XYZ file of C-alpha atoms in Angstrom:
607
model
C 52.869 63.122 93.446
C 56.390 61.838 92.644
C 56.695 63.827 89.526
C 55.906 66.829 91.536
C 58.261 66.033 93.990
C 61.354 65.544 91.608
C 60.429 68.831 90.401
C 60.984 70.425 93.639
C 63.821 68.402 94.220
C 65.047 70.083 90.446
C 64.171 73.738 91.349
C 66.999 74.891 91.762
C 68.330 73.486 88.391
C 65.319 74.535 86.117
C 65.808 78.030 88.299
C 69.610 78.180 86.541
C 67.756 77.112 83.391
C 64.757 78.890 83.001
C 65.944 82.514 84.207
C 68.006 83.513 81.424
C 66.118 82.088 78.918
C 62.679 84.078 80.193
C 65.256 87.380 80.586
C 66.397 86.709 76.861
C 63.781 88.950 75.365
C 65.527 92.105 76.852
C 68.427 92.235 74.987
C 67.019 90.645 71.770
C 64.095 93.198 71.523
C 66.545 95.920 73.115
C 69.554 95.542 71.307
C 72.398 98.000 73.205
C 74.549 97.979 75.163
C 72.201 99.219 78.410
C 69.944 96.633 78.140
C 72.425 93.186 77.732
C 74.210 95.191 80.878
C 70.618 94.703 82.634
C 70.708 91.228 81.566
C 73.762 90.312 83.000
C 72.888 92.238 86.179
C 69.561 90.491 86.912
C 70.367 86.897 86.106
C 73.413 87.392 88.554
C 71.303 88.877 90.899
C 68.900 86.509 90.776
C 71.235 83.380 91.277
C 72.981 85.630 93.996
C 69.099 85.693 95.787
C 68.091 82.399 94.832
C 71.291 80.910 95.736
C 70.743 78.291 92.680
C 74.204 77.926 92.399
C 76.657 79.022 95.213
C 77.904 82.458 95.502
C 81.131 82.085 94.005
C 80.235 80.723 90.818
C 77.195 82.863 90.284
C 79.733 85.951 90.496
C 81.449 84.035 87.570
C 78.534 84.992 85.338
C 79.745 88.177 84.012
C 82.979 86.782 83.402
C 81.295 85.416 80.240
C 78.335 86.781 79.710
C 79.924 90.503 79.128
C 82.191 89.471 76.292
C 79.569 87.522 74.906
C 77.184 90.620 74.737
C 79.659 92.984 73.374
C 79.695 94.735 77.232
C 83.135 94.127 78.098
C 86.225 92.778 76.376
C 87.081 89.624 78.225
C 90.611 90.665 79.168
C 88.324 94.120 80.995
C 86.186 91.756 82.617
C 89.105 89.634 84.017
C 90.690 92.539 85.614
C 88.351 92.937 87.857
C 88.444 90.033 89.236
C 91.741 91.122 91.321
C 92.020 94.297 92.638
C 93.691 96.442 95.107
C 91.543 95.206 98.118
C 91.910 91.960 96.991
C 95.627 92.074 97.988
C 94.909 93.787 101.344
C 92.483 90.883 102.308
C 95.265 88.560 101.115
C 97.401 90.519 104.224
C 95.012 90.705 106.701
C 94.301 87.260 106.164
C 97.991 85.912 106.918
C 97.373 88.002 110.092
C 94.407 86.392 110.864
C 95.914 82.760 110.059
C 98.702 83.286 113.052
C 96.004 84.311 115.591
C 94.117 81.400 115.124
C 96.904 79.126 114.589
C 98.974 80.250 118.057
C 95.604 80.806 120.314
C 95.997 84.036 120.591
C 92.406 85.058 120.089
C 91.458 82.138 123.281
C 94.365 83.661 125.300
C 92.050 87.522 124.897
C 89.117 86.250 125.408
C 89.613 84.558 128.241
C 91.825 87.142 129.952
C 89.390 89.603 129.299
C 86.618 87.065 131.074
C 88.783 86.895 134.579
C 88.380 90.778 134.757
C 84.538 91.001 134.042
C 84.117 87.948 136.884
C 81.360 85.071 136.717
C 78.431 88.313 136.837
C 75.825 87.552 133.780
C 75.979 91.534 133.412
C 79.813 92.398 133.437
C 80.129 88.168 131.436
C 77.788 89.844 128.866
C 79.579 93.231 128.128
C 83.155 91.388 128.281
C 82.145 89.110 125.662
C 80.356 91.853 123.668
C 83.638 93.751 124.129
C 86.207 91.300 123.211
C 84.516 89.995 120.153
C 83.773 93.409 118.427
C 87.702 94.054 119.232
C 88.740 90.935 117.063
C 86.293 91.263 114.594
C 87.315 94.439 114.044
C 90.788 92.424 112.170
C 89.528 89.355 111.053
C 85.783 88.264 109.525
C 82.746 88.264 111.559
C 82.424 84.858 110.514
C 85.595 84.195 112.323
C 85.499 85.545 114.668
C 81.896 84.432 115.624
C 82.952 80.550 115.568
C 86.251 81.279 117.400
C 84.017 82.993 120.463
C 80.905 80.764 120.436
C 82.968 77.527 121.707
C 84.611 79.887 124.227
C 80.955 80.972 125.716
C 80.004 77.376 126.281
C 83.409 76.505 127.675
C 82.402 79.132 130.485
C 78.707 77.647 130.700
C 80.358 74.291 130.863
C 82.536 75.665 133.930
C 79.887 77.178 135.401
C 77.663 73.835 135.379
C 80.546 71.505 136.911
C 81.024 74.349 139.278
C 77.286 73.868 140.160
C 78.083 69.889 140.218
C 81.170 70.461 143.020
C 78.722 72.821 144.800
C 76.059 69.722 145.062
C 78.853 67.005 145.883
C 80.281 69.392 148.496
C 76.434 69.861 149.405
C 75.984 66.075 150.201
C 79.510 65.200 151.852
C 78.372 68.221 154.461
C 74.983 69.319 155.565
C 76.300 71.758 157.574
C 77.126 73.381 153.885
C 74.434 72.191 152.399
C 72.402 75.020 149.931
C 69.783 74.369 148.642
C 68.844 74.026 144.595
C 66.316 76.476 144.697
C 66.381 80.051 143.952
C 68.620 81.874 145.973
C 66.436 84.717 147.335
C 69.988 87.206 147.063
C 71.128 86.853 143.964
C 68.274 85.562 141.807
C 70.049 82.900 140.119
C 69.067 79.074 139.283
C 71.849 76.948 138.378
C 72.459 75.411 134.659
C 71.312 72.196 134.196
C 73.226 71.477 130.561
C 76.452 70.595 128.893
C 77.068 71.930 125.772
C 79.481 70.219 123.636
C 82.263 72.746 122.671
C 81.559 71.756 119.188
C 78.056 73.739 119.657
C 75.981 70.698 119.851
C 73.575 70.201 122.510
C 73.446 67.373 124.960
C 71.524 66.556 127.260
C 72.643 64.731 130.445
C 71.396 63.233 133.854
C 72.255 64.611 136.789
C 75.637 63.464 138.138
C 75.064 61.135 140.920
C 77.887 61.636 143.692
C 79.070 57.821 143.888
C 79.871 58.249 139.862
C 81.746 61.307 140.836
C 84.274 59.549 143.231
C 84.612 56.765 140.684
C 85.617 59.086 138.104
C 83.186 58.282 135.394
C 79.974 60.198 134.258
C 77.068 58.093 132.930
C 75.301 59.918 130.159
C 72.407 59.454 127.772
C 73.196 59.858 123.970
C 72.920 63.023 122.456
C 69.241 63.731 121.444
C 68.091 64.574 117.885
C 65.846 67.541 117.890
C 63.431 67.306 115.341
C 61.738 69.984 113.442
C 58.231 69.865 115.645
C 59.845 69.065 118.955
C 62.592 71.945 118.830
C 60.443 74.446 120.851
C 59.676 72.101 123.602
C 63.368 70.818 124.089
C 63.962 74.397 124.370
C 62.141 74.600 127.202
C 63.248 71.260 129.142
C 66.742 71.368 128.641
C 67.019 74.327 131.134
C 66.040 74.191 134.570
C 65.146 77.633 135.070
C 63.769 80.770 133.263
C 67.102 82.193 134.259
C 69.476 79.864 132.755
C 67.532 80.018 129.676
C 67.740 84.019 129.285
C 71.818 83.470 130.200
C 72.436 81.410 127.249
C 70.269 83.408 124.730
C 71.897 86.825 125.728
C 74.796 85.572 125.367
C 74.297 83.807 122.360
C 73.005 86.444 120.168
C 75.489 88.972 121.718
C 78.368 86.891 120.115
C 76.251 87.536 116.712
C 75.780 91.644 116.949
C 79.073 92.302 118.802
C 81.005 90.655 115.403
C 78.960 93.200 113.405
C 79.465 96.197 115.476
C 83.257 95.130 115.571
C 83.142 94.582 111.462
C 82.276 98.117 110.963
C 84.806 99.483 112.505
C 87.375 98.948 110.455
C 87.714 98.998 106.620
C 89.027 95.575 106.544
C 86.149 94.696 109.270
C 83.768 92.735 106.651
C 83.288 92.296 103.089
C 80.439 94.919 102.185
C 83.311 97.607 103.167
C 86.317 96.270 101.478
C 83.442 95.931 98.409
C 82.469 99.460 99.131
C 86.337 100.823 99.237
C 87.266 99.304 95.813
C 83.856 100.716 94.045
C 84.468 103.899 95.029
C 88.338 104.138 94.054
C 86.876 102.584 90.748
C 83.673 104.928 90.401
C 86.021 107.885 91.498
C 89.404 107.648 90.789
C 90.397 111.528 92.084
C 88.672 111.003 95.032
C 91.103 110.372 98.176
C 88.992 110.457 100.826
C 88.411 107.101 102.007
C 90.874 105.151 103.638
C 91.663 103.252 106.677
C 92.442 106.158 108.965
C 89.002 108.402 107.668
C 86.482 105.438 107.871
C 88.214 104.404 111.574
C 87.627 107.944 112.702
C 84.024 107.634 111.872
C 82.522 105.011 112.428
C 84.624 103.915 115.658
C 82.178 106.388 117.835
C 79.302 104.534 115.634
C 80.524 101.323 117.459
C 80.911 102.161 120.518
C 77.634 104.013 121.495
C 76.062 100.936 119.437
C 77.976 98.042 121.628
C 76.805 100.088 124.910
C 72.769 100.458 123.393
C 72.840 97.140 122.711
C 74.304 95.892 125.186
C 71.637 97.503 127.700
C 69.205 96.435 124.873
C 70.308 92.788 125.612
C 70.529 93.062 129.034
C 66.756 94.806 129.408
C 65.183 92.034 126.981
C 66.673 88.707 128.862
C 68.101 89.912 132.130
C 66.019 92.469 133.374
C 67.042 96.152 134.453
C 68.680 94.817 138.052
C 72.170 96.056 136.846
C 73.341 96.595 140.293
C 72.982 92.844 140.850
C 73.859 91.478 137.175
C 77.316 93.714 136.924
C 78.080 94.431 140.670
C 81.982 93.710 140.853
C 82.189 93.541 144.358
C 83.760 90.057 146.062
C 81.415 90.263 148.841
C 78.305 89.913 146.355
C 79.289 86.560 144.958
C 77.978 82.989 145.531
C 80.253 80.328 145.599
C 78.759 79.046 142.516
C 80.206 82.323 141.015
C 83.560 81.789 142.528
C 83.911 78.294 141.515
C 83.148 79.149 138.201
C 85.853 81.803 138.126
C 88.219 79.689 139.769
C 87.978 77.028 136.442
C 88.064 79.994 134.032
C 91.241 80.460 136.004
C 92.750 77.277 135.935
C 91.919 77.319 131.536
C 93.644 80.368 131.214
C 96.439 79.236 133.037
C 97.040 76.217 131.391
C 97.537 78.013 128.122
C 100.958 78.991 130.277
C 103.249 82.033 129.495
C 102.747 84.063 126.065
C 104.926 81.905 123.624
C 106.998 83.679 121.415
C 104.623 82.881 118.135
C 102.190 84.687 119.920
C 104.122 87.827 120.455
C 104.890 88.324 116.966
C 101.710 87.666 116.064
C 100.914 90.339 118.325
C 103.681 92.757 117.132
C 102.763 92.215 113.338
C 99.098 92.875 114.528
C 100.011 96.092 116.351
C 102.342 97.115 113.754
C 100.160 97.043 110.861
C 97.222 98.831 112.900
C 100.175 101.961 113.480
C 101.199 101.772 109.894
C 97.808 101.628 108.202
C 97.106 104.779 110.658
C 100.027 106.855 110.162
C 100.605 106.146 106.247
C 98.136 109.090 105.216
C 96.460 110.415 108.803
C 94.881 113.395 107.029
C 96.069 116.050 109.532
C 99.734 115.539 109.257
C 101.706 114.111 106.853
C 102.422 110.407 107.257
C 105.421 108.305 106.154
C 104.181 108.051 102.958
C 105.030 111.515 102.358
C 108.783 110.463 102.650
C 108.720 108.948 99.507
C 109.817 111.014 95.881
C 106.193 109.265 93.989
C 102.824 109.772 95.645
C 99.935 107.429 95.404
C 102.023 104.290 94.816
C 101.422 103.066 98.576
C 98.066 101.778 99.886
C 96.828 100.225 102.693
C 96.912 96.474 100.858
C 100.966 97.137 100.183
C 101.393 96.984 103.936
C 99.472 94.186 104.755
C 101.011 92.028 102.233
C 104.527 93.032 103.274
C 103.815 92.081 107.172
C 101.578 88.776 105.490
C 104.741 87.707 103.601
C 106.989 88.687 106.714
C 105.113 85.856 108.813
C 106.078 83.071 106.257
C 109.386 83.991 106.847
C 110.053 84.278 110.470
C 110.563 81.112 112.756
C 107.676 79.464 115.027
C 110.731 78.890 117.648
C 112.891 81.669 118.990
C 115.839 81.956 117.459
C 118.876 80.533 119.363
C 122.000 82.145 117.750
C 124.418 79.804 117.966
C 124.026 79.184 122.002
C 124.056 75.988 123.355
C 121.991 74.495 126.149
C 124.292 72.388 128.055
C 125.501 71.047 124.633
C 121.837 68.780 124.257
C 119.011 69.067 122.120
C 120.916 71.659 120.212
C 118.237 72.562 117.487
C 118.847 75.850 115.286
C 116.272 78.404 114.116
C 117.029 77.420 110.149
C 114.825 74.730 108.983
C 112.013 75.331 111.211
C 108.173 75.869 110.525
C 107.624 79.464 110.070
C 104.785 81.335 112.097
C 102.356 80.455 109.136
C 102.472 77.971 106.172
C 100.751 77.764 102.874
C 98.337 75.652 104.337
C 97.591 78.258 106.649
C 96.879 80.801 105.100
C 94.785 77.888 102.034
C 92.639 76.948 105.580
C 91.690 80.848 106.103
C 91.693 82.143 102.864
C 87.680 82.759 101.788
C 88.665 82.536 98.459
C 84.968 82.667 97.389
C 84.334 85.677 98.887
C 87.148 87.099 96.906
C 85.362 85.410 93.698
C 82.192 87.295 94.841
C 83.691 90.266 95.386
C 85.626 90.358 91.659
C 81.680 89.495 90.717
C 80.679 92.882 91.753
C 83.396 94.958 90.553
C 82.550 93.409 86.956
C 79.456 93.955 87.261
C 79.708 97.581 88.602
C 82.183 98.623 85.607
C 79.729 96.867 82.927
C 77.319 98.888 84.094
C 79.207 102.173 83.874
C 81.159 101.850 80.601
C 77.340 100.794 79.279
C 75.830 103.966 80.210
C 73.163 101.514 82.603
C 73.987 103.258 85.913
C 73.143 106.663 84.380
C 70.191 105.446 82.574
C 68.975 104.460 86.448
C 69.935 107.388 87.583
C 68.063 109.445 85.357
C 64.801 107.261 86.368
C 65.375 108.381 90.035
C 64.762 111.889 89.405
C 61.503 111.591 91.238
C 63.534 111.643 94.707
C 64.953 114.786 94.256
C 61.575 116.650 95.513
C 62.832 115.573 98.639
C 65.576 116.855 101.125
C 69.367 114.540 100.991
C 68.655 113.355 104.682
C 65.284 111.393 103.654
C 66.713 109.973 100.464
C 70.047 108.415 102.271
C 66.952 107.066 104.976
C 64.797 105.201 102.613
C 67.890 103.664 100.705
C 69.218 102.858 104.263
C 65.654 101.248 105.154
C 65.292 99.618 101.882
C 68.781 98.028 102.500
C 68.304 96.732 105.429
C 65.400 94.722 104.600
C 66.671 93.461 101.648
C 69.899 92.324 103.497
C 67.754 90.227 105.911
C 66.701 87.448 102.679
C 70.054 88.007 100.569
C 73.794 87.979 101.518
C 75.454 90.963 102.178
C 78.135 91.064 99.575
C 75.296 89.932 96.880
C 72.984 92.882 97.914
C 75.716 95.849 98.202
C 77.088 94.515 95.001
C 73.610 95.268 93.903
C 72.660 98.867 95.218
C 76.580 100.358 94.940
C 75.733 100.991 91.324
C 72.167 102.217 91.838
C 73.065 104.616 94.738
C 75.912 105.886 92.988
C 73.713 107.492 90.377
C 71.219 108.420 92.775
C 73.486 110.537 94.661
C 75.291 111.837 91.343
C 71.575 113.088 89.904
C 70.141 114.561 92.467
C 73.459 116.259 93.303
C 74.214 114.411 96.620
C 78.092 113.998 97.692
C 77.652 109.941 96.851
C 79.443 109.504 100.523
C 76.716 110.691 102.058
C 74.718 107.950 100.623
C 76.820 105.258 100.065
C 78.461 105.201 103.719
C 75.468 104.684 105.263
C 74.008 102.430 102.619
C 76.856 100.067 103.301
C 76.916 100.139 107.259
C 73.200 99.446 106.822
C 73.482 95.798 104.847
C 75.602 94.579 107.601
C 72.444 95.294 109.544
C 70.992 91.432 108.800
C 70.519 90.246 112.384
C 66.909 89.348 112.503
C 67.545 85.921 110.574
C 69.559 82.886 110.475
C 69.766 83.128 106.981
C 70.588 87.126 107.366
C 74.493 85.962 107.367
C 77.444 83.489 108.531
C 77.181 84.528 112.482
C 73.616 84.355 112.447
C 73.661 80.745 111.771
C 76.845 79.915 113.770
C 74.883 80.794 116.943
C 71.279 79.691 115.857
C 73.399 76.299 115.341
C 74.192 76.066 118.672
C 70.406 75.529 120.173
C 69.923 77.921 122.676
C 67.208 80.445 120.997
C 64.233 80.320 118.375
C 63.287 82.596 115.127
C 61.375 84.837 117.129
C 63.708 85.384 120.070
C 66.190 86.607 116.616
C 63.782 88.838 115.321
C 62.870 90.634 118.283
C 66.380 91.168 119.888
C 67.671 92.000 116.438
C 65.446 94.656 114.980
C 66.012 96.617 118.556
C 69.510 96.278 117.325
C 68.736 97.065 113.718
C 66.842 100.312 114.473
C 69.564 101.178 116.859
C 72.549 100.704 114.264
C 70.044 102.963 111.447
C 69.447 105.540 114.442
C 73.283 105.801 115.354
C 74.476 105.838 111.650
C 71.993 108.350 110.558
C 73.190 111.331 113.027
C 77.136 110.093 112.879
C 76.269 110.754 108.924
C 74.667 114.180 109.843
C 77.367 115.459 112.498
C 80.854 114.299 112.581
C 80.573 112.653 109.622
C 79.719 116.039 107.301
C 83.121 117.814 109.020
C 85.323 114.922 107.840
C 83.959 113.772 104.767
C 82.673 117.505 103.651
C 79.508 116.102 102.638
C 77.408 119.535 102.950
C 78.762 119.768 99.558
C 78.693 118.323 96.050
C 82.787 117.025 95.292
C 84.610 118.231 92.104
C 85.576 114.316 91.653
C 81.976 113.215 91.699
C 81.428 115.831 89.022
C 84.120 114.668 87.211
C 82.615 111.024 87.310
C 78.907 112.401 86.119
C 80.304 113.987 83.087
C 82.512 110.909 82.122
C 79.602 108.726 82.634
C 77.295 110.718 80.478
C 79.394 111.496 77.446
C-alpha cells in the first residue's frame, strides 16, 4: 500500500520520464524531419495537459529538442522566443502596473457602483460592465482578482448596513422591522463577512451591547473540509436569496473578464498568440490589427455581456427585473440606502483624483487613440506620415508610452515655486509613476515563456513540412460546406479548453487549423478567428483558467452551479461568434474569398 502510494505521489515525475521515452519509437522508426516535429509537438503537448512540469518550462522543450532532432537550428528556435507581441505585452503591461499601483481600477469600479445603486439587478450589470471594460487592457486574471475583493467589500457594506438597521431596530421599536422577508422587495438580509482576502468567515451575530463597546466577538475562521463544503454552503447564508446574490455575482466577475478579454487584441493571451502566428504563417497578410479585430468583435461583446447578463439574472435572480434593476429612490429599503451610503463614504475616502492617476489615465487614453488611428483601414493614419511603411506596429507604441511612465514623476512637478518657503521638495529625484519592481510584480513572464513555446513549435512544424502533412489528412472535411467545418473546430475547441489551458490548447490547434483552412481552400480567418474566441470559452471549470479559480476560491458556489451557468454562457459566446463570423465579419475581413497571401503561404509550405 505504501509503495503504491509513493508511486502516485511520483506520477508526475515518471509522467516527465516515461512520455518521451514511449514516443521515442516515432522518430527512430520514422526518421524525417515530419515525424521528430511530431515528437516534439506531442511530448510538449502532453506536459502542457498533464501539467507535469509547469507551463513555462514545458514550453522550454522545443528550445532543445529541435536542434537536437535536426528541426531547427538553435539560434531559429531562440528567435522565437521574443517576438513582436512580446514587446507590446511588455507596454501594455507598464500600463497595467500604474493602474494597479495608483488605485485607479478601485476608484472605476466603485464610481461606476454609486450609479447602478444597492439593486442586485443594476449591482449585477455594473459589475459585469466595469470588469469587461478593464479587462479589455489588462489580463483577465487581473483583472478578476482586482474586482473580486471589491464585490465582497460591497457585501461586507451591505451586511454592517443590515447590522445598523438591527441596532437602530432595538434602540427604537417604533422603527423596529422585522428580519423576515420583506413582502415588497423580496429580500433577506446577508448573514456573512467575507474577508476581503476572499476567505470565508463565519461570525455570530453582533450583539448590540458589543456594538456600543466597540468590539466584535467572533469565532475563528472555519476550515471547510472536502465532505462538509456543500453543507457550509448552505448554513453560512441565511436565506435562498443571499445565497443566489453572492453566486451571480461571483461567477459574473469570471465571464465579464472573458467577454472584456476578447475585445481587444491585447485582451488575453490566446489573441496576442493568435496575432503573432498569423504575421508568422502569413507575412503579406495585413489584415489583422488592433483597429480590425476591435471593430469585430466589440459588437461580439456587447450583445454577449447583455445575454449573459439576463442569463445570470434568469438562473439566480429570477425574471422580476422591474424589482431587481428599478432605479427609482422611492423603491428602496433602508437596508439599500445604508448600503449605498458606505459605498459612498469608500469612494470618498479615496479623495480627489491624484495626479498619478491622471496620467495613468492620459497614457491609457492615449495609447487606445494611437493604436486606433495608426492604420484605421478607411483613412490613412499617422503612420502614413512617415517616408518607410511597415516599420511601426502596435507593440512600438506601447513600449514608447511603457518607457514614458518610468520617466515621469509620481508628484506634480513644482517648477521652481515655493510654498511659503517650507517643505520645498523638487520634482528631480522623485519615484517615477512606475519602478522596475513594478512592472517585475506584473510582468507574467511565464506566459511570455509559453507563448515563445508556441511560436517554436508552430515554425518547427512549418519549415518540417508537419502542418501540411496534417493538412493533407483533413481532406475528408472538405465534403462539407466552410460554415460547418469552422463549427466543429469551434466545438472541438471549446471542450478541449475546459481540461487544458488556453494558451497550451491554441498553441496546439493554430497549426492544425491553419492547414485545414489552407486545403480545403478556406480564407484561414474564417477559421482561425473563431477558433481562438472559442478557447477563451473555458467557464464551466475551476480548472478551465486563472478567473475560474479566483472566484471558486472565494466559497460562494459549487462545480455544478459552474457548469450550468457557464455552458449557457458557452453556447451563447459559440452562437454570437458564429453569425458575427458570417455577417460583419465576411465585409471586413473578405472572407467569402480565398486571399492571395494564404496562397502564397500553401505554395511555400509545400515546395
Amino acid at each position: 500500500m505504501g509503495f503504491l502510494q509513493g508511486l502516485l505521489g511520483a506520477r508526475k515525475l515518471l509522467l516527465v520520464i516515461c512520455v518521451p521515452l514511449l514516443l521515442l519509437p516515432l522518430p527512430i522508426l520514422h526518421p524525417s524531419s515530419e515525424a521528430a516535429c511530431a515528437y516534439v509537438l506531442m511530448v510538449t503537448a502532453v506536459y502542457w495537459v498533464s501539467e507535469a512540469v509547469p507551463l513555462g518550462a514545458a514550453a522550454l522543450v522545443p528550445a532543445f529538442l529541435y536542434p537536437l532532432f535536426g528541426v531547427l537550428r538553435s539560434s531559429e528556435v531562440a528567435a522565437e522566443y521574443f517576438k513582436n507581441t512580446t514587446l507590446l505585452l511588455v507596454g501594455v503591461i507598464c500600463v497595467a502596473a500604474a493602474v494597479e499601483k495608483w488605485n485607479l481600477h478601485k476608484r472605476i469600479a466603485l464610481r461606476m457602483v454609486l450609479m447602478a445603486g444597492a439593486k442586485p439587478g443594476t449591482l449585477l450589470l455594473c459589475f459585469m460592465c466595469c470588469t469587461t471594460m478593464l479587462s479589455m487592457w489588462l489580463s483577465n486574471t487581473s483583472t478578476t482578482a482586482m474586482v473580486m475583493p471589491i464585490v465582497e467589500a460591497v457585501l461586507q457594506e451591505l451586511v454592517t448596513a443590515e447590522e445598523e438597521q438591527l441596532v437602530a431596530g432595538n434602540s427604537s421599536t417604533e422603527e423596529a422591522e422585522p428580519i423576515t422577508l420583506d413582502a415588497n422587495n423580496g429580500q433577506l438580509p446577508l448573514e456573512l463577512i467575507f474577508n476581503l482576502n476572499g476567505v470565508p468567515m463565519m461570525t455570530k451575530p453582533i450583539q448590540t451591547s458589543n456594538r456600543h463597546q466597540g468590539k466584535k466577538q467572533q469565532e475563528k475562521p472555519l476550515v471547510l473540509t472536502q465532505g462538509s463544503r456543500n453543507q457550509e454552503l448552505n448554513r453560512k447564508y441565511r436565506s435562498q436569496h443571499d445565497q443566489m446574490v453572492c453566486k451571480c455575482l461571483s461567477l459574473s466577475i469570471s465571464y465579464a473578464a472573458t467577454i472584456g478579454g476578447l475585445t481587444t487584441i491585447i485582451g488575453t493571451s490566446t489573441s496576442l498568440i493568435f496575432l503573432e502566428h498569423f504575421n508568422n504563417q502569413y507575412p503579406a497578410a495585413d489584415v489583422v490589427n488592433f483597429g480590425t479585430w476591435f471593430l469585430f468583435s466589440f459588437p461580439i461583446s456587447l450583445i454577449m455581456l447583455v445575454i449573459s447578463w439576463f442569463w445570470m439574472h434568469w438562473l439566480f435572480l429570477g425574471c422580476n427585473f422591474r424589482e431587481t434593476c428599478s432605479l427609482s429612490k422611492k423603491k428602496k429599503t433602508k437596508r439599500e440606502e445604508l448600503s449605498e451610503r458606505r459605498i459612498q463614504e469608500e469612494y470618498e475616502k479615496l479623495g480627489d483624483i491624484s495626479y498619478p492617476e491622471m496620467v495613468t489615465g492620459f497614457f491609457f487614453i492615449l495609447m487606445t487613440v494611437l493604436w486606433f488611428t495608426r492604420e484605421p483601414g478607411f483613412v490613412p493614419g499617422w503612420d502614413s506620415f512617415f517616408e518607410k511603411k511597415g516599420y511601426r506596429t502596435d507593440a512600438t507604441v506601447s513600449v514608447f508610452l511603457g518607457f514614458l511612465l518610468f520617466l515621469i514623476p509620481a508628484k506634480k512637478p513644482c517648477f521652481g515655486k515655493k510654498n511659503d518657503g517650507t517643505n520645498y521638495e523638487c520634482s528631480l529625484g522623485i519615484e517615477p509613476i512606475i519602478t522596475w519592481k513594478d512592472f517585475q510584480k506584473t510582468m507574467p513572464w511565464e506566459i511570455v515563456i509559453l507563448v515563445g513555446g508556441g511560436y517554436a513549435l508552430a515554425s518547427g512544424s512549418k519549415s518540417s513540412g508537419l502542418s501540411t502533412w496534417i493538412g493533407q489528412q483533413m481532406l475528408c472535411l472538405s465534403s462539407l460546406p466552410s460554415w460547418a467545418v469552422t463549427l466543429l473546430a469551434c466545438v472541438l475547441v471549446s471542450i478541449v479548453t475546459e481540461f487544458v489551458s488556453n494558451p497550451a490548447t491554441i498553441t496546439i490547434f493554430l497549426p492544425i487549423v491553419c492547414s485545414l483552412s489552407e486545403t480545403l481552400h478556406i480564407n484561414p480567418l474564417y477559421t482561425l478567428i473563431p477558433v481562438t474566441m472559442c478557447i477563451s470559452f473555458a467557464v464551466m471549470l475551476p480548472v478551465g483558467n486563472p478567473p475560474n479559480a479566483i472566484v471558486f476560491s472565494y466559497g460562494h458556489c459549487q462545480i455544478k452551479d459552474m457548469v450550468k451557468a457557464g455552458l449557457g454562457v458557452n453556447v451563447i459566446g459559440l452562437v454570437i461568434v458564429m453569425v458575427a463570423i458570417n455577417t460583419w465579419g465576411v465585409s471586413l475581413f473578405h472572407l467569402d474569398t480565398f486571399p492571395a497571401w494564404a496562397k502564397v503561404s500553401n505554395i511555400t509550405d509545400q515546395a
